[in-house]
Short mmCIF file of C-alpha atoms in Angstrom, two decimals:
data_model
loop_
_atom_site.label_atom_id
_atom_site.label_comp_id
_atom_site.label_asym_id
_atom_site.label_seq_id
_atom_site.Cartn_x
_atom_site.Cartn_y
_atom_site.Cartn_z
CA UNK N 1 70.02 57.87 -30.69
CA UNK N 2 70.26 56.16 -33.74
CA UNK N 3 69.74 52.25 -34.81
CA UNK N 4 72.41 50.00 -35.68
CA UNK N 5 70.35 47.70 -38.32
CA UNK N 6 67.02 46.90 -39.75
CA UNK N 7 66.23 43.20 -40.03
CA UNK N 8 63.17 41.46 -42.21
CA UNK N 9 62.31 37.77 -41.02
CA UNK N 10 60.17 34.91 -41.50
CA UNK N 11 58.60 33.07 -38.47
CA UNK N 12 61.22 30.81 -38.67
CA UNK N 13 63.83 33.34 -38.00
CA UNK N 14 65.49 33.22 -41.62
CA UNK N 15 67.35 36.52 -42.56
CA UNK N 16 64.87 37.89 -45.65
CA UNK N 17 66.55 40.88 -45.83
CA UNK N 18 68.81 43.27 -43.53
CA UNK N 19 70.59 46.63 -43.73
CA UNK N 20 73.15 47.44 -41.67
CA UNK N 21 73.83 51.38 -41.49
CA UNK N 22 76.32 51.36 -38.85
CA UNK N 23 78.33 48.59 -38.74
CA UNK N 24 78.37 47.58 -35.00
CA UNK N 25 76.64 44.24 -34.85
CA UNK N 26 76.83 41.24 -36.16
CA UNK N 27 74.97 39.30 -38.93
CA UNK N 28 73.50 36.78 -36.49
CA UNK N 29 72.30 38.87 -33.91
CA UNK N 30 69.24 38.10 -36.00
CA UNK N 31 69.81 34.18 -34.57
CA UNK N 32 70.08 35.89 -30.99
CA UNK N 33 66.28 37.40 -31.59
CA UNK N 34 64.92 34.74 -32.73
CA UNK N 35 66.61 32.33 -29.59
CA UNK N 36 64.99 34.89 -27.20
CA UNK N 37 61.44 35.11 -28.56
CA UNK N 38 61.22 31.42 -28.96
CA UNK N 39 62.82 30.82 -25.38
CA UNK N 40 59.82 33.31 -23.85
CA UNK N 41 56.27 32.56 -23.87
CA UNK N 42 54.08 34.17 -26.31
CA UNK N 43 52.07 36.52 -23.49
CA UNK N 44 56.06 37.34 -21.71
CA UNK N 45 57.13 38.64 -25.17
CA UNK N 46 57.80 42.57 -24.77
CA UNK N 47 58.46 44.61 -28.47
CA UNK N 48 61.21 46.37 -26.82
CA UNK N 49 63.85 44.14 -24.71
CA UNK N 50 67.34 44.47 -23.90
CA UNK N 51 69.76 41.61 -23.78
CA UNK N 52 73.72 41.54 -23.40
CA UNK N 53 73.74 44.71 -24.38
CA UNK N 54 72.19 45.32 -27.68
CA UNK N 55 68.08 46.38 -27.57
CA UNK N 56 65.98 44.79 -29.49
CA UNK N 57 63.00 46.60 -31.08
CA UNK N 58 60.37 44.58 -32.75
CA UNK N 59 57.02 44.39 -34.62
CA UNK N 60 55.47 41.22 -35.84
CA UNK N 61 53.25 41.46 -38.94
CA UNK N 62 51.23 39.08 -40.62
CA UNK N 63 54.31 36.12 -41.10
CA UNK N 64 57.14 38.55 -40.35
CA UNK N 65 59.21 39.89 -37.80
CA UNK N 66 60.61 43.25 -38.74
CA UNK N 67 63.23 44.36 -36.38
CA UNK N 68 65.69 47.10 -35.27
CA UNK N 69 68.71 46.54 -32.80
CA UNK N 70 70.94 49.55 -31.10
CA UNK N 71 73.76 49.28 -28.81
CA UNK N 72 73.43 53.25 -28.31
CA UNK N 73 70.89 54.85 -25.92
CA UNK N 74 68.08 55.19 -28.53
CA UNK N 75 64.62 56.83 -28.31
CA UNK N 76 62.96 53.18 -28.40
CA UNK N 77 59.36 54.63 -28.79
CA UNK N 78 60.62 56.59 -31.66
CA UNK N 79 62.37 53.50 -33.41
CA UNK N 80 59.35 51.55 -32.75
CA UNK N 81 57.24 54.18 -34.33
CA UNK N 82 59.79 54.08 -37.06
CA UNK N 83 58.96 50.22 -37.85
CA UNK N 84 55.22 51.02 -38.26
CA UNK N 85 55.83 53.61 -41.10
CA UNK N 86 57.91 51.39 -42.37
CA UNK N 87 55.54 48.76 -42.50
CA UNK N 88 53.11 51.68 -43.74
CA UNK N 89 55.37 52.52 -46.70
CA UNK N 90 55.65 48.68 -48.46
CA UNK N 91 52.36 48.28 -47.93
CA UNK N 92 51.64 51.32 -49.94
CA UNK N 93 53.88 50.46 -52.72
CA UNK N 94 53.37 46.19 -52.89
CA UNK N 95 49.68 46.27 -51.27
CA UNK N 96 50.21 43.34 -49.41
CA UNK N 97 53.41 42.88 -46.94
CA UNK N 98 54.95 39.38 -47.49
CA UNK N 99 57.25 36.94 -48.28
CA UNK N 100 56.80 36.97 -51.46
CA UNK N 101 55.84 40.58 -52.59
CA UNK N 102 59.59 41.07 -50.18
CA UNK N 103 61.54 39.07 -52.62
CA UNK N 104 60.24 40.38 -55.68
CA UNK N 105 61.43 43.74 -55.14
CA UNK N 106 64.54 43.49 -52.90
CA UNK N 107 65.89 46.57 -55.45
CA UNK N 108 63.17 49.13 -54.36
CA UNK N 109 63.34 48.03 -50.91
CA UNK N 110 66.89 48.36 -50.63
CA UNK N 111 66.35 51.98 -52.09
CA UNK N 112 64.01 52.99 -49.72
CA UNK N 113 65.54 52.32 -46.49
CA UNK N 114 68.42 54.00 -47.61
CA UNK N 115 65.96 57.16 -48.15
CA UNK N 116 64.17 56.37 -44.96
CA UNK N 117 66.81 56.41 -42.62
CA UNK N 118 70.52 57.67 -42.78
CA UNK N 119 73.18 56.11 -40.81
CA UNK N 120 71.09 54.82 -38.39
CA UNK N 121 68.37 57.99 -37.96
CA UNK N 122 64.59 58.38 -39.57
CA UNK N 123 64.56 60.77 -42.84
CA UNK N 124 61.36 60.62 -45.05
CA UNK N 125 58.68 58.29 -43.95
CA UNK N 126 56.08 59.74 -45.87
CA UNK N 127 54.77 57.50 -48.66
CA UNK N 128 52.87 59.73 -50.60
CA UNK N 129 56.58 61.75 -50.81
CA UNK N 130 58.71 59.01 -51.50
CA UNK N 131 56.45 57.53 -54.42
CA UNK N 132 57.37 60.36 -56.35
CA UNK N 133 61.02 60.02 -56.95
CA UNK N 134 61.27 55.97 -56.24
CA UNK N 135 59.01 53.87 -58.39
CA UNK N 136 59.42 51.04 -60.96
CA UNK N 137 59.89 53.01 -63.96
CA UNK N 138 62.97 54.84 -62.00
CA UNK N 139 65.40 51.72 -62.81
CA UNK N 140 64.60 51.94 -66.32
CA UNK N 141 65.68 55.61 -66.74
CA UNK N 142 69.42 56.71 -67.72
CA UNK N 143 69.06 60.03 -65.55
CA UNK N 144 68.32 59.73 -62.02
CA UNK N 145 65.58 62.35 -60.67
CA UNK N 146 65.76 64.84 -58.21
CA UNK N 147 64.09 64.24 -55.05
CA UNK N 148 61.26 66.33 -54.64
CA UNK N 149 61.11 69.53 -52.76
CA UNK N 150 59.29 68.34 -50.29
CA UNK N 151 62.38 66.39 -48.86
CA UNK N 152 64.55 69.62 -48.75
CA UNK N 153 62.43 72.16 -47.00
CA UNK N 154 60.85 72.12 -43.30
CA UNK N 155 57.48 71.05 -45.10
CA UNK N 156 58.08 67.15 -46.07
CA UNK N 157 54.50 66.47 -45.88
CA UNK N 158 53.71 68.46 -48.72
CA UNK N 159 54.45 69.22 -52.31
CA UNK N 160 54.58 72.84 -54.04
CA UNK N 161 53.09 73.35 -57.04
CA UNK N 162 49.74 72.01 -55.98
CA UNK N 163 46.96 73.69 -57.83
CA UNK N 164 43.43 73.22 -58.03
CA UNK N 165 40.82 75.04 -59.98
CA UNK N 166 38.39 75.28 -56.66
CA UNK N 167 39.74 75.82 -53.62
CA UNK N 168 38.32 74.13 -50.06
CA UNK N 169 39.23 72.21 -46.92
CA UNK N 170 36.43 69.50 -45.14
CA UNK N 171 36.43 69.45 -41.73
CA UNK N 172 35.09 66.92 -39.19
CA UNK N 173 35.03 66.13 -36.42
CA UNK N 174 34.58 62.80 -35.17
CA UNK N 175 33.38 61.32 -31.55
CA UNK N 176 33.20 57.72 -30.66
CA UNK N 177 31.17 57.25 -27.95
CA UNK N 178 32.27 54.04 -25.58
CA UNK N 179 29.64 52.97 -22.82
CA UNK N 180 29.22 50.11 -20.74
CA UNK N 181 25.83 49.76 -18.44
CA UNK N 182 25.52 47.22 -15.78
CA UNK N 183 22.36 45.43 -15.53
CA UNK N 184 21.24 47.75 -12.49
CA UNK N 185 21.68 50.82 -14.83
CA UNK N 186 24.81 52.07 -13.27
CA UNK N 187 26.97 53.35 -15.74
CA UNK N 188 30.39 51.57 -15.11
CA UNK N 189 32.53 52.54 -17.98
CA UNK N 190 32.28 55.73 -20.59
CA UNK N 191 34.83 57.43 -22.72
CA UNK N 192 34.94 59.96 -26.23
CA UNK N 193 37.51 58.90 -28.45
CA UNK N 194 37.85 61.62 -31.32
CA UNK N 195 39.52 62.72 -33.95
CA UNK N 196 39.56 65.89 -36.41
CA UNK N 197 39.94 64.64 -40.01
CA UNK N 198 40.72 66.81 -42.82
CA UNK N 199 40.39 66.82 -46.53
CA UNK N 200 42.46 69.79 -47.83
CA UNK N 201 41.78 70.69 -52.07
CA UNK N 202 43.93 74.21 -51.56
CA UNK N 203 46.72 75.21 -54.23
CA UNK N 204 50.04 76.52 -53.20
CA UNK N 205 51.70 76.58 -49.43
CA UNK N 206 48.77 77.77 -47.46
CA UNK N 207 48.27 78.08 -43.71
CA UNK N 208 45.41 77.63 -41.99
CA UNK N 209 44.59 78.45 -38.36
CA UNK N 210 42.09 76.67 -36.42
CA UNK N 211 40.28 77.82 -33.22
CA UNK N 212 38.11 75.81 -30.91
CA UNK N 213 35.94 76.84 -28.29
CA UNK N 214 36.34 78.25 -25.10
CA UNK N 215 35.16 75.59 -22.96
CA UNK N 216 38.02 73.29 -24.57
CA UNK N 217 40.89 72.82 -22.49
CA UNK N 218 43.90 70.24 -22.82
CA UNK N 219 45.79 67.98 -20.44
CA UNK N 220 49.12 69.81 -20.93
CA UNK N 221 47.65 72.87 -19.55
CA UNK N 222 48.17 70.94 -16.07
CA UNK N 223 45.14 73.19 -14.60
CA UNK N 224 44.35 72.32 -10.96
CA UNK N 225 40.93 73.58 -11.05
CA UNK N 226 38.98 73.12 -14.29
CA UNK N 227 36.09 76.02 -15.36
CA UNK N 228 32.38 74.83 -14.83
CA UNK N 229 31.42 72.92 -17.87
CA UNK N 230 34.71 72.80 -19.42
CA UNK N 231 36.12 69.80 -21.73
CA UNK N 232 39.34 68.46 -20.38
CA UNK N 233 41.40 66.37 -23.62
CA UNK N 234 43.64 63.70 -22.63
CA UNK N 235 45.85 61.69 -25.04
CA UNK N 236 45.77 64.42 -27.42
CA UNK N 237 47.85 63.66 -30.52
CA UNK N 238 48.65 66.53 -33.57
CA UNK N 239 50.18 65.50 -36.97
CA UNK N 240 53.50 66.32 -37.64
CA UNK N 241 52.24 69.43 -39.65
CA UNK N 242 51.30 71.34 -36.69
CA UNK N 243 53.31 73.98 -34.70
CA UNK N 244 53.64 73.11 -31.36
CA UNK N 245 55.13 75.97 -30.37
CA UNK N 246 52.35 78.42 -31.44
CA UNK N 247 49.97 76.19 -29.98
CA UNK N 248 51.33 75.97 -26.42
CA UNK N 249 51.69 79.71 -26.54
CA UNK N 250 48.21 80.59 -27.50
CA UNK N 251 46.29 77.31 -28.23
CA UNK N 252 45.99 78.26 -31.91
CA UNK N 253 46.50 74.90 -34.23
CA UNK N 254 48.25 76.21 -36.66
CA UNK N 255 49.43 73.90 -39.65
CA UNK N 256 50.56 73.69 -43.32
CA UNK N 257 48.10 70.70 -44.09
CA UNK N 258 49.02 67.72 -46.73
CA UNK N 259 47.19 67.68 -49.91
CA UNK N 260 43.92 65.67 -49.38
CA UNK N 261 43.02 63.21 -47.13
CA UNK N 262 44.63 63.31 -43.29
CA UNK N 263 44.32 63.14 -39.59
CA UNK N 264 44.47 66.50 -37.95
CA UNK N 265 44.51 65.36 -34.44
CA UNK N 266 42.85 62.80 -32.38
CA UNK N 267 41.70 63.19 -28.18
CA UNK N 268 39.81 61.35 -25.65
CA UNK N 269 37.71 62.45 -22.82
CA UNK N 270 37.25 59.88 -19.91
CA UNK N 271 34.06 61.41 -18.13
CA UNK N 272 30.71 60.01 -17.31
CA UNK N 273 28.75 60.00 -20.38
CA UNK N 274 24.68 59.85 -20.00
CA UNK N 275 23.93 56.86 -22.57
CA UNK N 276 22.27 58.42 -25.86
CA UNK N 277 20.22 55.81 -26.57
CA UNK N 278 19.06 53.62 -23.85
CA UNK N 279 18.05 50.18 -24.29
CA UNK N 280 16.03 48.06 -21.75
CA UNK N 281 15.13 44.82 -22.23
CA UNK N 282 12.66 42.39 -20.47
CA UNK N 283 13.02 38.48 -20.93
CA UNK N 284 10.04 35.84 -19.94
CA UNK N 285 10.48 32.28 -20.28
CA UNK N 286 7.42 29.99 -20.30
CA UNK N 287 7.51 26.58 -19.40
CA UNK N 288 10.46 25.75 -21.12
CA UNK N 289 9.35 25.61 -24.26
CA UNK N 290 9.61 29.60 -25.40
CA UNK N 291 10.89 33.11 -24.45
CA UNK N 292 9.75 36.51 -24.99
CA UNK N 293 11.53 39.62 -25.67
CA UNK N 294 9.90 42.88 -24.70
CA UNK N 295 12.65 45.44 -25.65
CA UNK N 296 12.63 49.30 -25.13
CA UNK N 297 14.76 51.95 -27.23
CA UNK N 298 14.66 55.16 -25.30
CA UNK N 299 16.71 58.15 -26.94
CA UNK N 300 18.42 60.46 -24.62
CA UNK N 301 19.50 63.61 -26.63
CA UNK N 302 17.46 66.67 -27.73
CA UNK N 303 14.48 66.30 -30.16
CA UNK N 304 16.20 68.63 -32.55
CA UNK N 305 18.67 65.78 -33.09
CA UNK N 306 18.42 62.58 -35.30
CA UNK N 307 20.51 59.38 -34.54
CA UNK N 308 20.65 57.66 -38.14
CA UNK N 309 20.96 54.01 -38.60
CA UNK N 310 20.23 52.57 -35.62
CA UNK N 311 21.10 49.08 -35.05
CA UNK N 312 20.22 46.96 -31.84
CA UNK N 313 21.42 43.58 -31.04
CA UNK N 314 19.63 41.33 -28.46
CA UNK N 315 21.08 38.21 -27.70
CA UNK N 316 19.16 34.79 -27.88
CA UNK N 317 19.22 31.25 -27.09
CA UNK N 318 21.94 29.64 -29.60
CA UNK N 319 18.91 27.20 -30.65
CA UNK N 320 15.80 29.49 -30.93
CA UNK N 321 13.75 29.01 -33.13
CA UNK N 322 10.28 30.20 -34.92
CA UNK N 323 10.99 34.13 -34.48
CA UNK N 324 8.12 36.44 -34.37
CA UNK N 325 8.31 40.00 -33.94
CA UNK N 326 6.27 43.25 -33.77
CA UNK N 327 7.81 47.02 -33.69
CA UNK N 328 5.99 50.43 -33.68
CA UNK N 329 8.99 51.40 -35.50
CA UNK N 330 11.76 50.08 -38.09
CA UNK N 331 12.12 46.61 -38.94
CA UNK N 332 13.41 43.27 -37.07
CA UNK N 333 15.13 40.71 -38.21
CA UNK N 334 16.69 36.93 -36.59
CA UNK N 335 20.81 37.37 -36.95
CA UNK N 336 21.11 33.16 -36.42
CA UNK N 337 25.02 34.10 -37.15
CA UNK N 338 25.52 36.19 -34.01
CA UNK N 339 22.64 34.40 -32.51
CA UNK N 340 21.05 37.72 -31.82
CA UNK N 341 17.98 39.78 -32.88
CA UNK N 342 18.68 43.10 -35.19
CA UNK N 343 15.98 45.86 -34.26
CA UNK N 344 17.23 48.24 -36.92
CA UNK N 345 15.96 51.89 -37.07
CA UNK N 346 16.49 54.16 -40.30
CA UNK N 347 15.73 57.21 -38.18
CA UNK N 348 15.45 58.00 -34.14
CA UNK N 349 14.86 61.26 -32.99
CA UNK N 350 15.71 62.36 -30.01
CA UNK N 351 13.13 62.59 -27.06
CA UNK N 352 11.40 59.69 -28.47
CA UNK N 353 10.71 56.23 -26.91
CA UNK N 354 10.13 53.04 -29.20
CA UNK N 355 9.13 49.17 -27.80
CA UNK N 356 9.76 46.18 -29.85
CA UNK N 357 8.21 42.33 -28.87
CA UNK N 358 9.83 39.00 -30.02
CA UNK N 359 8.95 35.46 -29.47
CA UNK N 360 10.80 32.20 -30.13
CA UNK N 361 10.46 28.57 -29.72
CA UNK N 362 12.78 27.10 -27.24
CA UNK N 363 13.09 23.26 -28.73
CA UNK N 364 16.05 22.06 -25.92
CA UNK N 365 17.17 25.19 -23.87
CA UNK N 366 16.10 24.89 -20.30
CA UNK N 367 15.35 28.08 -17.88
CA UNK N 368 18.75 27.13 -16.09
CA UNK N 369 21.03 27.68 -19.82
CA UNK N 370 18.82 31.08 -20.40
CA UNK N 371 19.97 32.39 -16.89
CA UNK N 372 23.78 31.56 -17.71
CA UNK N 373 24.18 32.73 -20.74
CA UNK N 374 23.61 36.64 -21.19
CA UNK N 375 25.96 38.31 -23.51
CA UNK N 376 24.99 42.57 -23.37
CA UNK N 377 22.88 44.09 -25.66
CA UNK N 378 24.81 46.21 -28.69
CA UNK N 379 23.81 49.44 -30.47
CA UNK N 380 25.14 50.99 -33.72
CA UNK N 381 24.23 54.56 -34.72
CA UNK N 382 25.15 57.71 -35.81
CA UNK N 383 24.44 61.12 -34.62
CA UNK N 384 24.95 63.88 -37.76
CA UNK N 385 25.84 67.68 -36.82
CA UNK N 386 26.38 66.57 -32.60
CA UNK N 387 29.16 66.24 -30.34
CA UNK N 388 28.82 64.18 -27.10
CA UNK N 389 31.79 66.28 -25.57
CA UNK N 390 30.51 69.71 -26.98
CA UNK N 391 33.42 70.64 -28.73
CA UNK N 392 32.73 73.22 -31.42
CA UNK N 393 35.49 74.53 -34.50
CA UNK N 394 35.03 78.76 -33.97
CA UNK N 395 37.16 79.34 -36.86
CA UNK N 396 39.25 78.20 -39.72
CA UNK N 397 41.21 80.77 -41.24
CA UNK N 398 42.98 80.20 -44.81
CA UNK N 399 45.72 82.28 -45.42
CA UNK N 400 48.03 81.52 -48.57
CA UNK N 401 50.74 84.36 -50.38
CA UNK N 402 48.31 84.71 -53.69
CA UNK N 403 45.34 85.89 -51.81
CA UNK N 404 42.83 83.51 -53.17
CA UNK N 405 39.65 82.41 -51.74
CA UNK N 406 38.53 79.06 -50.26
CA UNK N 407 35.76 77.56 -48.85
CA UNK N 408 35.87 75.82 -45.52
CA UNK N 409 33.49 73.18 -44.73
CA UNK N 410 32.74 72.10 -40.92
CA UNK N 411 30.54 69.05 -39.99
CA UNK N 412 30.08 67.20 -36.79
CA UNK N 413 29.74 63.44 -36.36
CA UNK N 414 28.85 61.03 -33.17
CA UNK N 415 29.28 57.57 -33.81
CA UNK N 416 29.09 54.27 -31.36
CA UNK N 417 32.30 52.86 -30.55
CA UNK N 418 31.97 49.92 -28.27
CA UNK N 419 28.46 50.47 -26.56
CA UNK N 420 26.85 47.71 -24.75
CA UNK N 421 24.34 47.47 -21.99
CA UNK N 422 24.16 44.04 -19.84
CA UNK N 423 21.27 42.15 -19.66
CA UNK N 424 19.01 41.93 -16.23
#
């Protein structure tokens, strides 16, 4: 399953820079691509097409195409996934992915994809691995280094060696909450998209072994009948550091993690999600002339919580004017950029109810342009210590060969993704 060639381009279709790594197509096969894409329109354009032949994998970035062709039967989600960390791994060592920062270091590039992929299959694609035997100051040296250790064992995602003075891992877990209310109050669209992220500080190779709740349960499991009140993941993804194998056995996550800063996993639940806060709004136009804005914030969650944060947009006439408003709670403020009011609430506990009157000057907007346009009302906040789906972390275990002990930290986070409730 391997590629043939990697190709760099400009929009134009000129050849910026190419490595061939098995020797099976030609140079302009590059002028083939570029005939194709500009023979298609923009919205026919697939990333992975097959013509003649040869399959062409592509991603376009910024003002470059970087490409992959195969005339073998290739994993094409894998080679596409290849061009990403790719693209990942210039942009951590040039910043900025372009033209430019391209030709100014054709020699490092050069010596990375021959690290990053051997005859035609993916090696190391970690940047934080790769920095440490290719940089700069490498060409100036009369001994070439030895790769790192990383690149020779099982573990490529992490170093040994690492030591730290005070060992602990951060845990938390994330939940973006995506709701979309018709007018009538009928919920027509909700969804949890979350992730686990973890910030590892432990010394040496440890293992740690994470258990979630009972009620959890994945789509792999392939379950007919679900328990009563149980979470159902879909579209879970695990980083590479994780043993699959130990967790379709048991369900235990098991992992070696990378030093620092990474994504442990990341889920989504599509089931009917009771809005947390729920926004009404009532809109009274009088003789042409001006509209009021009687708005109520309603939070739907237990008392003992405390959304943080809260931001509520309310659309308005393009050309209103004059703003006055009164709150029992927070401040309000006219957004004239996004043509929108900003109710904005430091602190909303749950089980409360707030109301919030406005008042503008309509100078040219008729009653007919206030009944057309109605974009949906958006709200920003943050929910500390609370998951929406209910998912809870019942251990973390730490186990490393020296025996030392380390502190694991747990915290809980709901956040608005794309929330929005239409206007009446």
């Amino acid at each position: 399953m391997p590629a043939s060639a990697i190709f760099v381009l400009d929009l134009k279709g000129k050849v910026l820079l190419w490595r061939d790594y098995r020797g099976d197509v030609p140079l302009n096969i590059a002028e083939r691509f570029m005939n194709i894409i500009m023979a298609k329109d923009e919205q026919d354009v697939r990333p992975i097409f097959e013509e003649d032949g040869v399959t062409y994998i592509y991603v376009k970035y910024k003002n470059l195409y970087i490409m992959t062709v195969t005339k073998h039967n290739a994993d094409a989600a894998m080679l596409l996934i290849f061009l990403y960390k790719l693209i990942q791994v210039f942009t951590a060592y040039f910043q900025e992915l372009e033209e430019e920062s391209l030709k100014d270091n054709f020699v490092i590039i050069y010596e990375l994809l021959d690290e990053m992929m051997d005859f035609g299959y993916p090696q190391a694609t970690d940047a934080q691995i790769l920095q440490e035997f290719i940089t700069q100051e490498f060409y100036k040296m009369e001994q070439q280094p030895r790769p790192p250790p990383a690149l020779t064992t099982a573990v490529s995602w992490r170093s040994e060696g690492i030591k730290y003075r005070k060992n602990e891992v951060f845990l938390d877990v994330i939940e973006n909450v995506n709701v979309l209310v018709a007018a009538n109050g009928t919920v027509l669209r909700s969804e949890i998209v979350g992730s686990v992220q973890v910030r590892s500080y432990l010394s040496g190779m440890p293992e740690l072994r994470l258990g979630l709740n009972d009620r959890v349960q994945f789509e792999s499991n392939a379950q007919r009948s679900l328990k009563k009140g149980a979470i159902e993941m879909e579209d879970v993804i695990f980083h590479q550091c994780v043993r699959l194998s130990r967790f379709d056995s048991d369900r235990t996550i098991s992992f070696i993690p990378p030093d620092k800063d990474f994504e442990l996993m990341s889920y989504r639940l599509n089931t009917q999600i009771k809005p947390l806060i729920w926004v009404e709004a009532i809109v009274e136009s009088h003789e042409r002339s001006r509209v009021e804005y009687l708005v109520k914030a309603r939070s739907q969650f237990k008392a003992r919580s405390t959304a943080n944060n809260v931001g509520i947009f309310i659309p308005v006439p393009p050309d209103a004017d004059s703003p006055k408003f009164r709150a029992n709670v927070g401040t309000v403020k006219y957004v004239p950029e996004r043509d929108a009011i900003l109710w904005y609430i430091p602190k909303f506990q749950g089980a409360r109810e707030y109301l919030m009157r406005a008042h503008f000057g309509l100078p040219s907007t008729t009653s007919e342009d206030l009944a057309q346009a109605k974009p949906p009302i958006t709200v920003k906040f943050e929910i500390p210590y609370f998951t929406v789906s209910g998912i809870q972390v019942r251990y973390l275990k730490i186990i490393e060969r020296s025996g030392y002990q380390a502190l694991p930290w747990v915290r809980y986070i709901t956040k608005s993704g794309d929330y929005q409730l239409r206007l009446s």
